[in-house]
Amino acid sequence: MLKKRLIPKLLVQEASPEISVEQVRCAVSSRYQQFRETGTLLSQLKIYEANLADEIQIIYVGMAARDQAQKARLIDEVTRVVSTPLAVGGSIRTLDEAKQLFDTGIEKLLLSFHPKRLNLVSNVADLWGSQAVNVAIDYSIRDNVLTLRSGRDVGRVEDVLSVFEEIKEAGAGEVSLNDVSRDGSLLGPETAVLREVALVSRIPVVVGSGIGSIEDFLDCYRAGADGVTAGSFFAFRDQNFQQVRNRLRSLGIAMRTA
Amino acid sequence: MTPKVGVIQVEYGNVGSVTKALDRLNANYVVSLESRKLAGCESLLLPGVSSFGSLMGQLERSDLVQVISTHISKGRPVLGLCAGFQVLCSLSEESPGVSGVGALSDEVVRIPSALSGVRVPHQGWNEVRFSGTNPLFKQVPRGANFYFSHSYYIPFKANRENATTNYGVAITASLQDDLIVGAQFHPEKSQKNGHIFLRNFLSLQY
């Protein structure tokens, strides 16, 4: 039986060539706008790998244009040491940038939904397969109106399905759902959108943003998520990764132990 | 010195993660598209993260189908990973009209999503069941999970040395026909279990 995935999320703000791989720092975010450093990337990755993280997300944020080329270089270095499947993203805009990352050995590319950038989704899916591209719907809901981070008003929560259809049509093999307003809040994820998408989706669904407790993970898996990402939860909740996994297993969620 | 493993340098694939896994095993290998160089290796490794048709196209353009077939006829080990496993078969529903290498008589079909109620691609960790005498799984613990990431599969057949995983249908997780070995999962991404699997492949005697 396929296990549910527990996916730590690490952000990287800087990876200039002057910094050695061991020194690169990682961070978590709040509302995708504020960032708090949580340690060094390589040591965090090793700890997660030792604790059997099912997959790890590494997302580049706010990197200087001159450091774009460093994105692949850093991943190339960390993948020598860490073999856990990696999903990498953060302003990847061209097929060339995608290829540089895939050549290092990453499992999939993380792209944020944007109506004008669906071509890249299709091109990546054509070359590396649909399983190689995850498209994220980053949204917020206010007064029952769902708005995408790209600024587009979608309308009612159920209308998120039209965005989901576009993503599926473009060839994505996985969809991510993130309520930006809850990012870093530890107050619990938004699950109405998850339920809508989970009801119809025939591709894997990953959800994140706002995870603050074991119950939050449980709610997401039970609502139909195949994978749940968490950044601040693992950084600040002082939760042992293995304990989280064991607790979820004891509550009936299929989690791997070996 | 004869390189032990010839890794076929597919352009859109996961050569990077495969070579890193081989580095961790201290394996002696070469990465190439040149038929002569690859023909000189003890074993061949065909990585694959692409469609059946796309990978076959790459192999044909580089005259490598013959290299693989010759290796097999000489009784030397060949390991196909994921799409690399699938192209060793005769054909695939993914790319109608395209012939595979044909080293295995199996046909590759799409994982039935609607029929089985599962989401496709099959992505993540799943338990692989293998017999205690399967040399590829020597020292792999019972109940071991491996990392899968695919939408097409080779249906499990009971009468041969293979391992299986369940995802609505019985998927051939790995199979061994003489020294042709296929793995549907990604051993290079399956941490400790995958490391052992690869080490066992490298130890196969011919």
Coordinates of C-alpha atoms in Angstrom, one line a residue:
Chain A
M1 CA 0.0 0.0 0.0
L2 CA 1.3 3.5 -0.9
K3 CA 2.2 5.4 2.2
K4 CA 1.3 8.9 2.9
R5 CA 4.1 11.4 2.7
L6 CA 5.5 13.6 5.4
I7 CA 7.4 16.4 3.7
P8 CA 9.6 19.0 5.5
K9 CA 9.9 22.3 3.7
L10 CA 13.1 24.3 3.7
L11 CA 13.6 27.8 2.2
V12 CA 16.9 29.1 1.0
Q13 CA 17.4 32.8 0.6
E14 CA 21.0 33.0 -0.4
A15 CA 23.5 30.7 -2.2
S16 CA 26.2 32.9 -3.5
P17 CA 29.4 31.2 -4.8
E18 CA 31.4 32.7 -1.9
I19 CA 29.5 30.5 0.6
S20 CA 30.4 26.9 1.0
V21 CA 27.6 24.3 0.9
E22 CA 28.1 23.6 4.6
Q23 CA 27.4 27.3 5.4
V24 CA 24.2 27.8 3.4
R25 CA 21.4 28.7 5.8
C26 CA 17.8 27.6 5.5
A27 CA 14.7 29.4 6.7
V28 CA 10.9 29.2 7.2
S29 CA 8.4 31.9 6.2
S30 CA 5.4 33.7 7.4
R31 CA 2.8 34.7 4.9
Y32 CA 5.5 34.2 2.2
Q33 CA 6.9 37.6 3.3
Q34 CA 8.9 37.3 6.4
F35 CA 11.6 34.8 6.9
R36 CA 13.4 33.3 10.0
E37 CA 16.5 31.4 9.7
T38 CA 16.4 27.9 11.2
G39 CA 19.8 26.5 10.7
T40 CA 22.2 25.3 8.0
L41 CA 20.6 23.6 5.0
L42 CA 22.9 20.6 4.8
S43 CA 22.6 19.6 8.5
Q44 CA 18.8 20.0 8.4
L45 CA 18.7 17.8 5.3
K46 CA 20.8 15.1 6.9
I47 CA 18.6 15.1 10.0
Y48 CA 15.5 14.7 8.0
E49 CA 17.0 12.0 5.9
A50 CA 18.1 10.1 9.0
N51 CA 14.5 10.4 10.3
L52 CA 13.0 9.0 7.1
A53 CA 11.5 12.1 5.6
D54 CA 9.5 10.8 2.6
E55 CA 10.4 13.7 0.4
I56 CA 11.9 17.2 1.1
Q57 CA 11.0 20.5 -0.5
I58 CA 13.7 23.1 -1.0
I59 CA 12.4 26.4 -2.2
Y60 CA 14.5 29.4 -3.2
V61 CA 13.1 32.8 -2.2
G62 CA 14.2 36.3 -3.0
M63 CA 17.5 35.3 -4.5
A64 CA 19.6 37.9 -6.2
A65 CA 19.6 37.7 -9.9
R66 CA 23.4 37.1 -10.0
D67 CA 22.9 34.0 -7.9
Q68 CA 20.4 32.3 -10.2
A69 CA 23.1 29.9 -11.5
Q70 CA 23.8 28.9 -7.9
K71 CA 20.5 27.2 -7.5
A72 CA 21.6 24.1 -9.4
R73 CA 25.1 24.2 -8.0
L74 CA 23.8 24.0 -4.4
I75 CA 21.4 21.1 -5.2
D76 CA 24.2 19.3 -7.0
E77 CA 26.3 19.5 -3.8
V78 CA 23.6 18.4 -1.4
T79 CA 22.5 15.5 -3.5
R80 CA 25.9 13.9 -3.2
V81 CA 25.1 13.5 0.5
V82 CA 21.4 13.3 0.7
S83 CA 19.4 10.8 -1.5
T84 CA 15.9 11.5 -0.2
P85 CA 13.7 12.5 -3.1
L86 CA 13.9 16.3 -3.5
A87 CA 11.2 18.7 -4.9
V88 CA 12.9 22.0 -5.8
G89 CA 11.4 25.3 -6.7
G90 CA 11.5 29.0 -6.4
S91 CA 11.2 31.3 -9.4
I92 CA 12.2 28.6 -11.9
R93 CA 11.2 30.3 -15.2
T94 CA 13.0 28.5 -18.1
L95 CA 13.4 25.0 -19.4
D96 CA 17.1 25.5 -19.2
E97 CA 17.0 26.2 -15.4
A98 CA 14.7 23.2 -15.1
K99 CA 17.2 20.9 -16.9
Q100 CA 20.1 22.1 -14.8
L101 CA 18.1 21.1 -11.7
F102 CA 17.0 17.7 -13.1
D103 CA 20.6 16.9 -14.2
T104 CA 21.6 17.1 -10.5
G105 CA 19.1 14.3 -9.7
I106 CA 16.1 16.0 -8.2
E107 CA 12.8 14.2 -8.2
K108 CA 10.5 17.0 -9.2
L109 CA 10.2 20.7 -10.0
L110 CA 7.9 22.9 -7.9
L111 CA 6.2 25.6 -9.9
S112 CA 3.7 28.1 -8.7
F113 CA 0.5 28.4 -10.7
H114 CA 0.5 31.4 -13.1
P115 CA -1.8 31.4 -16.2
K116 CA 1.0 32.7 -18.4
R117 CA 3.5 30.1 -17.4
L118 CA 1.6 26.9 -18.1
N119 CA 3.8 26.3 -21.1
L120 CA 6.7 25.6 -18.8
V121 CA 4.6 23.0 -17.0
S122 CA 3.8 21.3 -20.3
N123 CA 7.3 21.3 -21.5
V124 CA 8.7 19.9 -18.3
A125 CA 6.0 17.2 -18.3
D126 CA 6.7 16.3 -21.9
L127 CA 10.5 15.9 -21.3
W128 CA 10.6 14.3 -17.8
G129 CA 7.1 13.0 -17.3
S130 CA 4.2 14.4 -15.4
Q131 CA 5.5 13.0 -12.2
A132 CA 8.3 15.4 -12.4
V133 CA 6.2 18.6 -12.0
N134 CA 4.2 19.8 -9.1
V135 CA 2.2 23.0 -9.5
A136 CA 1.1 24.9 -6.5
I137 CA -2.1 26.9 -6.1
D138 CA -1.1 29.6 -3.6
Y139 CA -4.2 31.4 -2.4
S140 CA -6.0 33.2 0.3
I141 CA -9.6 33.5 1.2
R142 CA -11.2 36.7 2.5
D143 CA -15.0 37.2 2.8
N144 CA -15.5 33.9 1.1
V145 CA -13.6 35.1 -2.0
L146 CA -10.7 33.0 -3.1
T147 CA -7.8 35.0 -4.5
L148 CA -4.7 33.6 -6.1
R149 CA -1.3 34.9 -5.0
S150 CA -0.8 36.0 -8.6
G151 CA -3.6 38.4 -7.9
R152 CA -6.4 36.8 -9.8
D153 CA -9.8 36.6 -8.0
V154 CA -11.1 33.2 -8.6
G155 CA -14.4 33.6 -6.8
R156 CA -16.0 31.0 -4.6
V157 CA -13.9 28.2 -3.0
E158 CA -15.4 25.6 -5.4
D159 CA -14.2 27.7 -8.3
V160 CA -10.6 26.6 -7.4
L161 CA -11.5 23.6 -9.5
S162 CA -11.2 25.7 -12.7
V163 CA -7.6 26.5 -11.7
F164 CA -7.0 22.8 -10.9
E165 CA -8.3 21.9 -14.3
E166 CA -5.9 24.2 -16.0
I167 CA -3.0 22.7 -14.1
K168 CA -4.1 19.2 -15.0
E169 CA -4.6 20.1 -18.6
A170 CA -1.1 21.5 -18.7
G171 CA 0.3 18.1 -17.7
A172 CA 1.2 18.5 -14.0
G173 CA 1.4 15.1 -12.2
E174 CA 0.8 16.6 -8.7
V175 CA -0.9 19.7 -7.3
S176 CA 0.0 21.6 -4.1
L177 CA -2.4 23.7 -2.1
N178 CA -1.2 26.5 0.1
D179 CA -3.2 29.1 2.0
V180 CA -0.7 32.0 2.0
S181 CA -2.4 33.8 4.9
R182 CA -1.7 30.8 7.2
D183 CA 1.8 30.3 6.1
G184 CA 4.0 30.2 9.2
S185 CA 1.1 30.7 11.6
L186 CA 1.1 27.3 13.2
L187 CA -2.7 27.9 13.5
G188 CA -3.8 25.0 11.3
P189 CA -4.2 24.6 7.6
E190 CA -7.1 25.7 5.4
T191 CA -9.0 22.5 4.4
A192 CA -12.1 23.6 2.4
V193 CA -10.0 24.0 -0.8
L194 CA -8.3 20.7 0.0
R195 CA -11.6 18.9 0.2
E196 CA -12.9 20.3 -3.0
V197 CA -9.8 19.3 -4.9
A198 CA -9.4 15.9 -3.2
L199 CA -12.9 15.0 -4.2
V200 CA -12.1 15.2 -7.9
S201 CA -8.4 14.9 -8.3
R202 CA -7.0 11.8 -9.9
I203 CA -3.4 13.1 -9.5
P204 CA -1.6 13.2 -6.1
V205 CA -2.5 16.2 -3.8
V206 CA 0.0 17.8 -1.4
V207 CA -1.1 20.4 1.1
G208 CA 0.7 22.8 3.5
S209 CA 0.8 26.2 5.2
G210 CA -0.3 26.6 8.7
I211 CA 0.5 23.1 10.1
G212 CA 0.8 23.5 13.9
S213 CA -0.1 20.2 15.5
I214 CA -0.4 16.4 14.9
E215 CA -4.1 16.9 14.5
D216 CA -3.5 19.3 11.6
F217 CA -1.5 16.6 9.8
L218 CA -4.3 14.1 10.6
D219 CA -7.0 16.4 9.2
C220 CA -5.1 16.9 6.0
Y221 CA -4.5 13.2 5.4
R222 CA -8.1 12.3 6.3
A223 CA -9.4 15.0 4.0
G224 CA -7.5 13.3 1.1
A225 CA -4.0 14.7 1.0
D226 CA -1.3 12.3 -0.2
G227 CA 1.4 14.5 1.2
V228 CA 1.6 17.2 3.8
T229 CA 4.4 19.8 3.9
A230 CA 5.5 21.6 7.0
G231 CA 8.2 24.2 7.7
S232 CA 7.6 26.1 10.9
F233 CA 6.1 23.1 12.6
F234 CA 9.3 21.2 12.5
A235 CA 11.4 24.3 13.2
F236 CA 9.6 25.6 16.2
R237 CA 7.2 23.0 17.7
D238 CA 10.1 21.0 19.1
Q239 CA 8.5 17.9 17.7
N240 CA 10.7 14.9 17.0
F241 CA 10.1 13.8 13.4
Q242 CA 9.9 10.1 14.2
Q243 CA 7.5 10.8 17.0
V244 CA 5.2 12.6 14.6
R245 CA 5.4 9.7 12.2
N246 CA 4.7 7.1 15.0
R247 CA 1.8 9.1 16.4
L248 CA 0.2 9.4 12.9
R249 CA 0.7 5.7 12.4
S250 CA -1.0 4.9 15.6
L251 CA -3.9 7.1 14.5
G252 CA -4.4 5.0 11.4
I253 CA -2.4 6.9 8.8
A254 CA -0.2 4.7 6.5
M255 CA 3.3 5.8 7.2
R256 CA 6.5 4.0 6.4
T257 CA 8.7 2.8 9.2
A258 CA 11.5 1.3 7.0
Chain B
M1 CA 40.8 -1.1 -16.4
T2 CA 37.4 -2.3 -17.6
P3 CA 34.8 -0.1 -16.0
K4 CA 32.4 -2.2 -14.1
V5 CA 29.2 -0.3 -15.0
G6 CA 28.4 1.6 -18.1
V7 CA 25.7 4.2 -17.3
I8 CA 23.9 5.2 -20.4
Q9 CA 23.9 9.0 -20.6
V10 CA 20.2 9.7 -21.3
E11 CA 19.6 13.4 -21.8
Y12 CA 16.4 13.8 -20.0
G13 CA 16.8 11.4 -17.1
N14 CA 18.1 11.0 -13.7
V15 CA 21.7 10.3 -14.5
G16 CA 22.7 12.7 -11.7
S17 CA 21.1 10.7 -8.9
V18 CA 22.2 7.4 -10.3
T19 CA 25.9 8.4 -10.5
K20 CA 25.7 9.8 -7.0
A21 CA 24.3 6.5 -5.7
L22 CA 27.1 4.7 -7.5
D23 CA 29.6 7.1 -5.8
R24 CA 28.2 6.2 -2.5
L25 CA 28.8 2.5 -3.4
N26 CA 32.3 3.3 -4.5
A27 CA 31.4 1.7 -7.8
N28 CA 33.6 1.9 -10.8
Y29 CA 31.6 3.4 -13.6
V30 CA 31.6 5.5 -16.8
V31 CA 28.8 7.7 -18.1
S32 CA 28.6 7.7 -21.9
L33 CA 26.5 7.6 -25.0
E34 CA 29.3 6.0 -27.1
S35 CA 28.5 2.4 -28.1
R36 CA 32.1 1.3 -28.1
K37 CA 32.8 2.6 -24.6
L38 CA 29.6 1.1 -23.2
A39 CA 30.1 -2.2 -25.0
G40 CA 33.4 -2.5 -23.1
C41 CA 31.8 -2.3 -19.7
E42 CA 31.0 -5.4 -17.6
S43 CA 27.4 -4.3 -17.0
L44 CA 25.0 -1.6 -18.3
L45 CA 22.7 0.7 -16.4
L46 CA 19.9 2.4 -18.1
P47 CA 18.4 5.2 -16.0
G48 CA 15.0 6.5 -17.0
V49 CA 12.8 9.5 -16.2
S50 CA 11.0 10.1 -19.4
S51 CA 8.4 8.6 -21.7
F52 CA 8.9 5.2 -23.4
G53 CA 8.9 6.7 -26.8
S54 CA 11.3 9.5 -25.9
L55 CA 13.8 7.1 -24.3
M56 CA 13.6 4.6 -27.2
G57 CA 14.2 7.6 -29.5
Q58 CA 17.4 8.6 -27.6
L59 CA 18.7 5.0 -27.6
E60 CA 18.0 4.6 -31.3
R61 CA 19.7 7.9 -32.2
S62 CA 22.8 6.9 -30.4
D63 CA 22.8 3.3 -31.8
L64 CA 22.5 1.9 -28.3
V65 CA 19.7 -0.6 -28.8
Q66 CA 22.2 -3.0 -30.4
V67 CA 24.7 -2.4 -27.5
I68 CA 22.1 -3.4 -25.0
S69 CA 21.0 -6.5 -27.0
T70 CA 24.6 -7.6 -27.5
H71 CA 25.3 -7.2 -23.8
I72 CA 22.3 -9.4 -23.0
S73 CA 23.2 -12.0 -25.6
K74 CA 26.7 -12.2 -24.0
G75 CA 25.1 -12.9 -20.7
R76 CA 26.3 -9.7 -19.1
P77 CA 24.2 -7.8 -16.5
V78 CA 21.9 -5.1 -17.6
L79 CA 19.9 -3.0 -15.1
G80 CA 17.0 -0.8 -16.3
L81 CA 15.5 1.7 -13.8
C82 CA 11.9 2.9 -14.1
A83 CA 11.5 4.0 -17.7
G84 CA 14.8 2.2 -18.4
F85 CA 13.1 -1.0 -17.2
Q86 CA 10.1 -0.3 -19.3
V87 CA 12.0 0.1 -22.6
L88 CA 13.6 -3.3 -22.1
C89 CA 10.1 -4.7 -22.7
S90 CA 8.4 -5.2 -26.1
L91 CA 6.0 -2.3 -26.2
S92 CA 4.1 0.3 -24.1
E93 CA 0.6 1.7 -24.0
E94 CA 2.3 5.1 -23.4
S95 CA 3.8 5.3 -26.9
P96 CA 1.7 3.3 -29.3
G97 CA 3.7 2.1 -32.4
V98 CA 7.0 2.3 -30.7
S99 CA 8.9 -0.9 -30.2
G100 CA 11.0 -1.5 -27.1
V101 CA 14.3 -3.2 -26.9
G102 CA 12.3 -6.4 -26.6
A103 CA 14.7 -8.1 -24.2
L104 CA 11.6 -8.9 -22.0
S105 CA 8.4 -10.1 -23.6
D106 CA 6.2 -8.0 -21.2
E107 CA 4.0 -5.2 -22.3
V108 CA 3.8 -1.9 -20.3
V109 CA 0.3 -0.6 -19.5
R110 CA -1.1 2.5 -17.8
I111 CA -2.0 2.2 -14.1
P112 CA -5.8 2.2 -14.2
S113 CA -6.8 5.2 -12.1
A114 CA -10.6 5.2 -12.5
L115 CA -10.9 1.5 -12.3
S116 CA -8.8 1.0 -9.2
G117 CA -9.6 4.3 -7.5
V118 CA -6.0 5.3 -7.2
R119 CA -4.3 8.6 -8.1
V120 CA -1.8 8.5 -10.9
P121 CA 1.2 8.8 -11.0
H122 CA 2.0 6.3 -8.4
Q123 CA 4.3 8.5 -6.3
G124 CA 5.9 7.9 -3.0
W125 CA 6.9 5.0 -0.8
N126 CA 5.3 1.6 -1.2
E127 CA 6.1 -1.8 0.3
V128 CA 7.8 -4.3 -2.0
R129 CA 7.2 -8.0 -1.4
F130 CA 10.0 -10.4 -2.5
S131 CA 10.9 -14.0 -1.9
G132 CA 13.6 -14.8 0.6
T133 CA 15.8 -16.3 -2.1
N134 CA 15.7 -13.3 -4.4
P135 CA 19.4 -12.3 -4.7
L136 CA 18.6 -8.6 -5.5
F137 CA 16.9 -8.3 -2.1
K138 CA 19.5 -10.0 0.0
Q139 CA 19.7 -8.2 3.3
V140 CA 16.8 -6.0 2.5
P141 CA 14.4 -6.2 5.5
R142 CA 10.9 -7.7 5.1
G143 CA 8.3 -5.0 4.6
A144 CA 10.8 -2.6 3.1
N145 CA 9.5 0.4 1.2
F146 CA 11.0 1.7 -2.0
Y147 CA 10.3 5.0 -3.8
F148 CA 8.1 4.9 -6.8
S149 CA 7.2 7.6 -9.3
H150 CA 5.5 6.4 -12.5
S151 CA 2.2 6.2 -14.4
Y152 CA 2.8 3.1 -16.4
Y153 CA 3.7 -0.4 -15.1
I154 CA 4.5 -4.0 -16.0
P155 CA 1.8 -6.3 -14.6
F156 CA 3.0 -8.8 -12.1
K157 CA 3.3 -12.4 -13.3
A158 CA 3.6 -15.2 -10.7
N159 CA 5.9 -17.7 -12.4
R160 CA 9.3 -16.0 -12.2
E161 CA 11.8 -14.3 -10.0
N162 CA 10.3 -11.0 -9.3
A163 CA 9.1 -8.7 -6.6
T164 CA 5.8 -6.9 -6.4
T165 CA 4.0 -3.9 -5.0
N166 CA 0.4 -3.2 -4.7
Y167 CA -1.3 0.0 -6.0
G168 CA -4.8 -1.0 -7.0
V169 CA -3.1 -3.5 -9.3
A170 CA -0.2 -5.9 -8.8
I171 CA 2.8 -4.0 -10.1
T172 CA 6.1 -5.7 -11.0
A173 CA 8.4 -3.8 -8.6
S174 CA 11.5 -5.6 -10.0
L175 CA 12.2 -8.6 -12.1
Q176 CA 15.2 -10.7 -13.0
D177 CA 15.4 -12.7 -16.1
D178 CA 18.9 -14.4 -16.2
L179 CA 21.0 -11.2 -15.8
I180 CA 18.5 -8.7 -17.2
V181 CA 17.3 -6.8 -14.2
G182 CA 14.5 -4.3 -14.1
A183 CA 13.4 -2.0 -11.2
Q184 CA 10.2 0.0 -11.4
F185 CA 11.1 1.9 -8.2
H186 CA 14.1 4.2 -8.0
P187 CA 16.8 2.4 -5.9
E188 CA 18.9 5.5 -6.1
K189 CA 16.2 7.4 -4.2
S190 CA 15.2 4.6 -1.9
Q191 CA 17.8 5.4 0.8
K192 CA 19.1 2.4 2.6
N193 CA 17.0 -0.3 0.9
G194 CA 17.8 1.1 -2.5
H195 CA 21.5 1.2 -1.6
I196 CA 21.4 -2.5 -0.7
F197 CA 19.5 -3.4 -3.9
L198 CA 22.1 -1.6 -6.1
R199 CA 24.9 -3.2 -4.2
N200 CA 23.3 -6.6 -4.8
F201 CA 23.0 -5.9 -8.5
L202 CA 26.7 -4.9 -8.7
S203 CA 27.5 -8.2 -7.0
L204 CA 25.7 -10.4 -9.6
Q205 CA 28.2 -12.9 -11.0
Y206 CA 28.2 -13.7 -14.7

